[in-house]
PDB file of C-alpha atoms in Angstrom:
ATOM      1  CA  UNK A 246      43.867  64.588 -69.183  1.00  0.00           C
ATOM      2  CA  UNK A 247      46.690  66.066 -70.162  1.00  0.00           C
ATOM      3  CA  UNK A 248      46.691  65.346 -73.901  1.00  0.00           C
ATOM      4  CA  UNK A 249      43.261  65.241 -75.642  1.00  0.00           C
ATOM      5  CA  UNK A 250      44.469  62.289 -77.261  1.00  0.00           C
ATOM      6  CA  UNK A 251      44.519  60.519 -74.221  1.00  0.00           C
ATOM      7  CA  UNK A 252      41.832  57.897 -73.103  1.00  0.00           C
ATOM      8  CA  UNK A 253      40.882  57.238 -69.752  1.00  0.00           C
ATOM      9  CA  UNK A 254      39.440  53.366 -69.338  1.00  0.00           C
ATOM     10  CA  UNK A 255      37.281  52.627 -66.301  1.00  0.00           C
ATOM     11  CA  UNK A 256      38.125  49.695 -64.258  1.00  0.00           C
ATOM     12  CA  UNK A 257      37.511  46.460 -65.824  1.00  0.00           C
ATOM     13  CA  UNK A 258      34.627  44.458 -64.913  1.00  0.00           C
ATOM     14  CA  UNK A 259      33.304  46.941 -62.339  1.00  0.00           C
ATOM     15  CA  UNK A 260      30.006  47.394 -64.515  1.00  0.00           C
ATOM     16  CA  UNK A 261      27.270  44.738 -65.313  1.00  0.00           C
ATOM     17  CA  UNK A 262      25.115  45.512 -68.585  1.00  0.00           C
ATOM     18  CA  UNK A 263      21.376  45.811 -68.224  1.00  0.00           C
ATOM     19  CA  UNK A 264      18.737  46.434 -71.396  1.00  0.00           C
ATOM     20  CA  UNK A 265      18.904  45.314 -74.862  1.00  0.00           C
ATOM     21  CA  UNK A 266      21.563  47.938 -75.784  1.00  0.00           C
ATOM     22  CA  UNK A 267      24.669  46.790 -75.544  1.00  0.00           C
ATOM     23  CA  UNK A 268      26.575  49.584 -76.788  1.00  0.00           C
ATOM     24  CA  UNK A 269      26.262  53.356 -76.289  1.00  0.00           C
ATOM     25  CA  UNK A 270      28.295  56.728 -76.577  1.00  0.00           C
ATOM     26  CA  UNK A 271      27.823  60.388 -76.093  1.00  0.00           C
ATOM     27  CA  UNK A 272      28.550  63.623 -74.478  1.00  0.00           C
ATOM     28  CA  UNK A 273      28.714  63.180 -70.595  1.00  0.00           C
ATOM     29  CA  UNK A 274      26.046  64.826 -67.860  1.00  0.00           C
ATOM     30  CA  UNK A 275      26.903  63.929 -64.551  1.00  0.00           C
ATOM     31  CA  UNK A 276      24.671  63.749 -61.537  1.00  0.00           C
ATOM     32  CA  UNK A 277      26.206  63.125 -57.906  1.00  0.00           C
ATOM     33  CA  UNK A 278      23.681  61.758 -55.344  1.00  0.00           C
ATOM     34  CA  UNK A 279      23.468  59.248 -52.299  1.00  0.00           C
ATOM     35  CA  UNK A 280      20.702  56.867 -51.680  1.00  0.00           C
ATOM     36  CA  UNK A 281      17.836  59.416 -53.188  1.00  0.00           C
ATOM     37  CA  UNK A 282      17.267  59.278 -56.948  1.00  0.00           C
ATOM     38  CA  UNK A 283      15.016  62.515 -57.094  1.00  0.00           C
ATOM     39  CA  UNK A 284      17.540  64.409 -58.991  1.00  0.00           C
ATOM     40  CA  UNK A 285      18.172  61.323 -61.348  1.00  0.00           C
ATOM     41  CA  UNK A 286      14.498  61.213 -62.046  1.00  0.00           C
ATOM     42  CA  UNK A 287      14.381  65.164 -62.692  1.00  0.00           C
ATOM     43  CA  UNK A 288      17.210  65.202 -65.020  1.00  0.00           C
ATOM     44  CA  UNK A 289      16.203  62.271 -66.988  1.00  0.00           C
ATOM     45  CA  UNK A 290      12.608  63.722 -67.448  1.00  0.00           C
ATOM     46  CA  UNK A 291      14.347  67.066 -68.927  1.00  0.00           C
ATOM     47  CA  UNK A 292      16.000  65.264 -71.654  1.00  0.00           C
ATOM     48  CA  UNK A 293      19.520  65.485 -73.115  1.00  0.00           C
ATOM     49  CA  UNK A 294      18.791  68.868 -74.442  1.00  0.00           C
ATOM     50  CA  UNK A 295      18.607  70.253 -70.897  1.00  0.00           C
ATOM     51  CA  UNK A 296      22.400  69.430 -70.035  1.00  0.00           C
ATOM     52  CA  UNK A 297      24.747  71.820 -67.737  1.00  0.00           C
ATOM     53  CA  UNK A 298      26.862  72.321 -70.888  1.00  0.00           C
ATOM     54  CA  UNK A 299      24.206  72.960 -73.459  1.00  0.00           C
ATOM     55  CA  UNK A 300      23.137  75.952 -72.196  1.00  0.00           C
ATOM     56  CA  UNK A 301      19.323  74.989 -72.139  1.00  0.00           C
ATOM     57  CA  UNK A 302      17.930  73.989 -68.761  1.00  0.00           C
ATOM     58  CA  UNK A 303      14.187  74.549 -69.459  1.00  0.00           C
ATOM     59  CA  UNK A 304      13.679  71.271 -71.775  1.00  0.00           C
ATOM     60  CA  UNK A 305      11.340  68.591 -70.853  1.00  0.00           C
ATOM     61  CA  UNK A 306      11.035  64.706 -72.398  1.00  0.00           C
ATOM     62  CA  UNK A 307       7.993  65.761 -74.144  1.00  0.00           C
ATOM     63  CA  UNK A 308       9.779  68.310 -76.173  1.00  0.00           C
ATOM     64  CA  UNK A 309      13.187  66.258 -76.127  1.00  0.00           C
ATOM     65  CA  UNK A 310      11.415  63.496 -77.723  1.00  0.00           C
ATOM     66  CA  UNK A 311      10.165  65.477 -80.345  1.00  0.00           C
ATOM     67  CA  UNK A 312      13.570  67.044 -81.316  1.00  0.00           C
ATOM     68  CA  UNK A 313      16.412  64.960 -83.021  1.00  0.00           C
ATOM     69  CA  UNK A 314      17.757  62.549 -80.217  1.00  0.00           C
ATOM     70  CA  UNK A 315      20.795  64.031 -78.708  1.00  0.00           C
ATOM     71  CA  UNK A 316      23.829  61.632 -78.190  1.00  0.00           C
ATOM     72  CA  UNK A 317      24.124  62.049 -74.370  1.00  0.00           C
ATOM     73  CA  UNK A 318      25.158  59.928 -71.606  1.00  0.00           C
ATOM     74  CA  UNK A 319      24.027  60.415 -68.166  1.00  0.00           C
ATOM     75  CA  UNK A 320      26.641  59.092 -65.423  1.00  0.00           C
ATOM     76  CA  UNK A 321      25.480  58.674 -62.013  1.00  0.00           C
ATOM     77  CA  UNK A 322      27.942  58.842 -59.146  1.00  0.00           C
ATOM     78  CA  UNK A 323      25.532  57.290 -56.313  1.00  0.00           C
ATOM     79  CA  UNK A 324      28.778  56.504 -54.077  1.00  0.00           C
ATOM     80  CA  UNK A 325      28.514  52.842 -54.700  1.00  0.00           C
ATOM     81  CA  UNK A 326      26.051  52.658 -51.978  1.00  0.00           C
ATOM     82  CA  UNK A 327      24.826  49.057 -51.563  1.00  0.00           C
ATOM     83  CA  UNK A 328      21.809  49.933 -49.340  1.00  0.00           C
ATOM     84  CA  UNK A 329      19.613  50.835 -52.218  1.00  0.00           C
ATOM     85  CA  UNK A 330      18.888  51.005 -55.966  1.00  0.00           C
ATOM     86  CA  UNK A 331      18.868  54.360 -57.665  1.00  0.00           C
ATOM     87  CA  UNK A 332      17.145  53.376 -60.912  1.00  0.00           C
ATOM     88  CA  UNK A 333      14.255  51.223 -61.666  1.00  0.00           C
ATOM     89  CA  UNK A 334      12.159  50.296 -64.707  1.00  0.00           C
ATOM     90  CA  UNK A 335      10.248  53.507 -64.646  1.00  0.00           C
ATOM     91  CA  UNK A 336      13.188  55.359 -64.747  1.00  0.00           C
ATOM     92  CA  UNK A 337      14.948  53.284 -67.519  1.00  0.00           C
ATOM     93  CA  UNK A 338      11.861  53.982 -69.743  1.00  0.00           C
ATOM     94  CA  UNK A 339      12.491  57.321 -68.941  1.00  0.00           C
ATOM     95  CA  UNK A 340      16.217  56.790 -70.551  1.00  0.00           C
ATOM     96  CA  UNK A 341      14.674  55.529 -73.592  1.00  0.00           C
ATOM     97  CA  UNK A 342      11.496  57.852 -73.998  1.00  0.00           C
ATOM     98  CA  UNK A 343      13.346  61.086 -73.271  1.00  0.00           C
ATOM     99  CA  UNK A 344      16.288  60.255 -75.684  1.00  0.00           C
ATOM    100  CA  UNK A 345      19.088  59.640 -73.667  1.00  0.00           C
ATOM    101  CA  UNK A 346      22.222  57.416 -74.999  1.00  0.00           C
ATOM    102  CA  UNK A 347      22.276  55.615 -72.024  1.00  0.00           C
ATOM    103  CA  UNK A 348      23.434  55.506 -68.636  1.00  0.00           C
ATOM    104  CA  UNK A 349      26.363  54.662 -66.660  1.00  0.00           C
ATOM    105  CA  UNK A 350      25.387  54.201 -62.815  1.00  0.00           C
ATOM    106  CA  UNK A 351      28.107  54.319 -59.795  1.00  0.00           C
ATOM    107  CA  UNK A 352      25.162  52.419 -58.019  1.00  0.00           C
ATOM    108  CA  UNK A 353      22.596  49.854 -58.235  1.00  0.00           C
ATOM    109  CA  UNK A 354      19.336  49.320 -60.165  1.00  0.00           C
ATOM    110  CA  UNK A 355      16.610  47.186 -59.551  1.00  0.00           C
ATOM    111  CA  UNK A 356      13.842  45.505 -61.877  1.00  0.00           C
ATOM    112  CA  UNK A 357      16.384  44.290 -63.944  1.00  0.00           C
ATOM    113  CA  UNK A 358      14.089  41.398 -65.497  1.00  0.00           C
ATOM    114  CA  UNK A 359      11.843  44.487 -67.010  1.00  0.00           C
ATOM    115  CA  UNK A 360      15.109  46.729 -67.806  1.00  0.00           C
ATOM    116  CA  UNK A 361      16.334  43.513 -69.813  1.00  0.00           C
ATOM    117  CA  UNK A 362      13.380  43.769 -72.076  1.00  0.00           C
ATOM    118  CA  UNK A 363      13.843  47.451 -72.911  1.00  0.00           C
ATOM    119  CA  UNK A 364      15.949  48.869 -75.546  1.00  0.00           C
ATOM    120  CA  UNK A 365      18.147  51.157 -73.323  1.00  0.00           C
ATOM    121  CA  UNK A 366      21.595  50.667 -72.306  1.00  0.00           C
ATOM    122  CA  UNK A 367      22.435  50.907 -68.534  1.00  0.00           C
ATOM    123  CA  UNK A 368      25.629  49.891 -66.932  1.00  0.00           C
ATOM    124  CA  UNK A 369      25.496  49.600 -63.214  1.00  0.00           C
ATOM    125  CA  UNK A 370      27.313  47.723 -60.275  1.00  0.00           C
ATOM    126  CA  UNK A 371      24.367  45.425 -60.077  1.00  0.00           C
ATOM    127  CA  UNK A 372      20.894  44.978 -58.359  1.00  0.00           C
ATOM    128  CA  UNK A 373      19.394  45.784 -55.113  1.00  0.00           C
ATOM    129  CA  UNK A 374      15.549  44.940 -54.288  1.00  0.00           C
ATOM    130  CA  UNK A 375      15.201  48.164 -52.502  1.00  0.00           C
ATOM    131  CA  UNK A 376      14.114  51.358 -53.688  1.00  0.00           C
ATOM    132  CA  UNK A 377      16.025  54.705 -53.013  1.00  0.00           C
ATOM    133  CA  UNK A 378      14.677  57.435 -50.548  1.00  0.00           C
ATOM    134  CA  UNK A 379      12.591  60.075 -51.778  1.00  0.00           C
ATOM    135  CA  UNK A 380      13.478  62.128 -48.642  1.00  0.00           C
ATOM    136  CA  UNK A 381      14.228  65.936 -49.542  1.00  0.00           C
ATOM    137  CA  UNK A 382      16.777  65.823 -46.784  1.00  0.00           C
ATOM    138  CA  UNK A 383      18.782  63.209 -48.918  1.00  0.00           C
ATOM    139  CA  UNK A 384      18.525  64.989 -51.873  1.00  0.00           C
ATOM    140  CA  UNK A 385      20.011  68.489 -50.727  1.00  0.00           C
ATOM    141  CA  UNK A 386      23.481  67.161 -51.127  1.00  0.00           C
ATOM    142  CA  UNK A 387      22.819  65.969 -54.987  1.00  0.00           C
ATOM    143  CA  UNK A 388      24.491  68.224 -57.479  1.00  0.00           C
ATOM    144  CA  UNK A 389      24.419  68.088 -61.301  1.00  0.00           C
ATOM    145  CA  UNK A 390      26.822  69.246 -63.965  1.00  0.00           C
ATOM    146  CA  UNK A 391      30.280  68.621 -61.798  1.00  0.00           C
ATOM    147  CA  UNK A 392      33.034  66.399 -62.169  1.00  0.00           C
ATOM    148  CA  UNK A 393      32.798  62.997 -60.643  1.00  0.00           C
ATOM    149  CA  UNK A 394      35.091  60.328 -60.152  1.00  0.00           C
ATOM    150  CA  UNK A 395      35.022  56.451 -59.706  1.00  0.00           C
ATOM    151  CA  UNK A 396      36.252  53.338 -61.404  1.00  0.00           C
ATOM    152  CA  UNK A 397      39.568  55.427 -61.679  1.00  0.00           C
ATOM    153  CA  UNK A 398      38.329  57.767 -63.997  1.00  0.00           C
ATOM    154  CA  UNK A 399      37.049  61.361 -63.999  1.00  0.00           C
ATOM    155  CA  UNK A 400      33.707  62.026 -65.632  1.00  0.00           C
ATOM    156  CA  UNK A 401      33.640  65.634 -66.859  1.00  0.00           C
ATOM    157  CA  UNK A 402      30.219  67.248 -68.401  1.00  0.00           C
ATOM    158  CA  UNK A 403      30.944  67.798 -71.954  1.00  0.00           C
ATOM    159  CA  UNK A 404      33.467  64.959 -72.111  1.00  0.00           C
ATOM    160  CA  UNK A 405      32.731  61.703 -74.564  1.00  0.00           C
ATOM    161  CA  UNK A 406      31.999  58.427 -72.991  1.00  0.00           C
ATOM    162  CA  UNK A 407      31.792  55.196 -75.142  1.00  0.00           C
ATOM    163  CA  UNK A 408      30.621  51.771 -73.588  1.00  0.00           C
ATOM    164  CA  UNK A 409      30.528  48.508 -75.078  1.00  0.00           C
ATOM    165  CA  UNK A 410      30.738  44.605 -74.148  1.00  0.00           C
ATOM    166  CA  UNK A 411      34.212  45.300 -73.554  1.00  0.00           C
ATOM    167  CA  UNK A 412      34.109  48.131 -71.201  1.00  0.00           C
ATOM    168  CA  UNK A 413      33.782  51.869 -70.868  1.00  0.00           C
ATOM    169  CA  UNK A 414      36.399  54.471 -71.954  1.00  0.00           C
ATOM    170  CA  UNK A 415      36.170  58.429 -71.843  1.00  0.00           C
ATOM    171  CA  UNK A 416      37.581  61.129 -74.121  1.00  0.00           C
ATOM    172  CA  UNK A 417      38.100  64.703 -73.779  1.00  0.00           C
ATOM    173  CA  UNK A 418      36.773  64.947 -77.514  1.00  0.00           C
ATOM    174  CA  UNK A 419      34.539  63.070 -79.895  1.00  0.00           C
ATOM    175  CA  UNK A 420      36.031  59.866 -81.287  1.00  0.00           C
ATOM    176  CA  UNK A 421      33.300  59.239 -83.441  1.00  0.00           C
ATOM    177  CA  UNK A 422      34.219  58.458 -87.165  1.00  0.00           C
ATOM    178  CA  UNK A 423      32.174  61.094 -88.458  1.00  0.00           C
ATOM    179  CA  UNK A 424      34.221  63.702 -86.488  1.00  0.00           C
ATOM    180  CA  UNK A 425      37.643  61.843 -88.168  1.00  0.00           C
ATOM    181  CA  UNK A 426      39.386  64.594 -90.586  1.00  0.00           C
ATOM    182  CA  UNK A 427      41.328  62.577 -93.477  1.00  0.00           C
TER     183      UNK A 427
END
């Protein structure tokens, strides 16, 4: 982004919303994985305070749940694979329990009926009935805290994401009203 004032808008209607939380926002943490959700589980369990830009990688969900909830969105680039789901009801419950603001998934989810009953915000390409691989070979290419691009947007760890019923925008800086100087 050439200007901190400039917003990036994710391709409209690319993602479907899951969970009762229709809007969410926060600093971005990223994962790139392909058909294996081992790193997704690990990062969700560590909680938002373990983000790559936070300088703290030793946190766990149990300690994060006792802290003030961080406002962090997990952005998962699953390569848009249509061969399996990267997130189901168990991982969705970790989103809520561990204090994540929401998840944007360039991939598919499963257990949508259960997830839609949860107080979570998840954007995904759609649903798929098959679980992802838990194979160590698949997870070797997974990375955390890197720039990822999909939907016409570059997601950078530490930048900000805002998601609601109308779509998703990304900004270099916090656009929250609490941070506006009058």
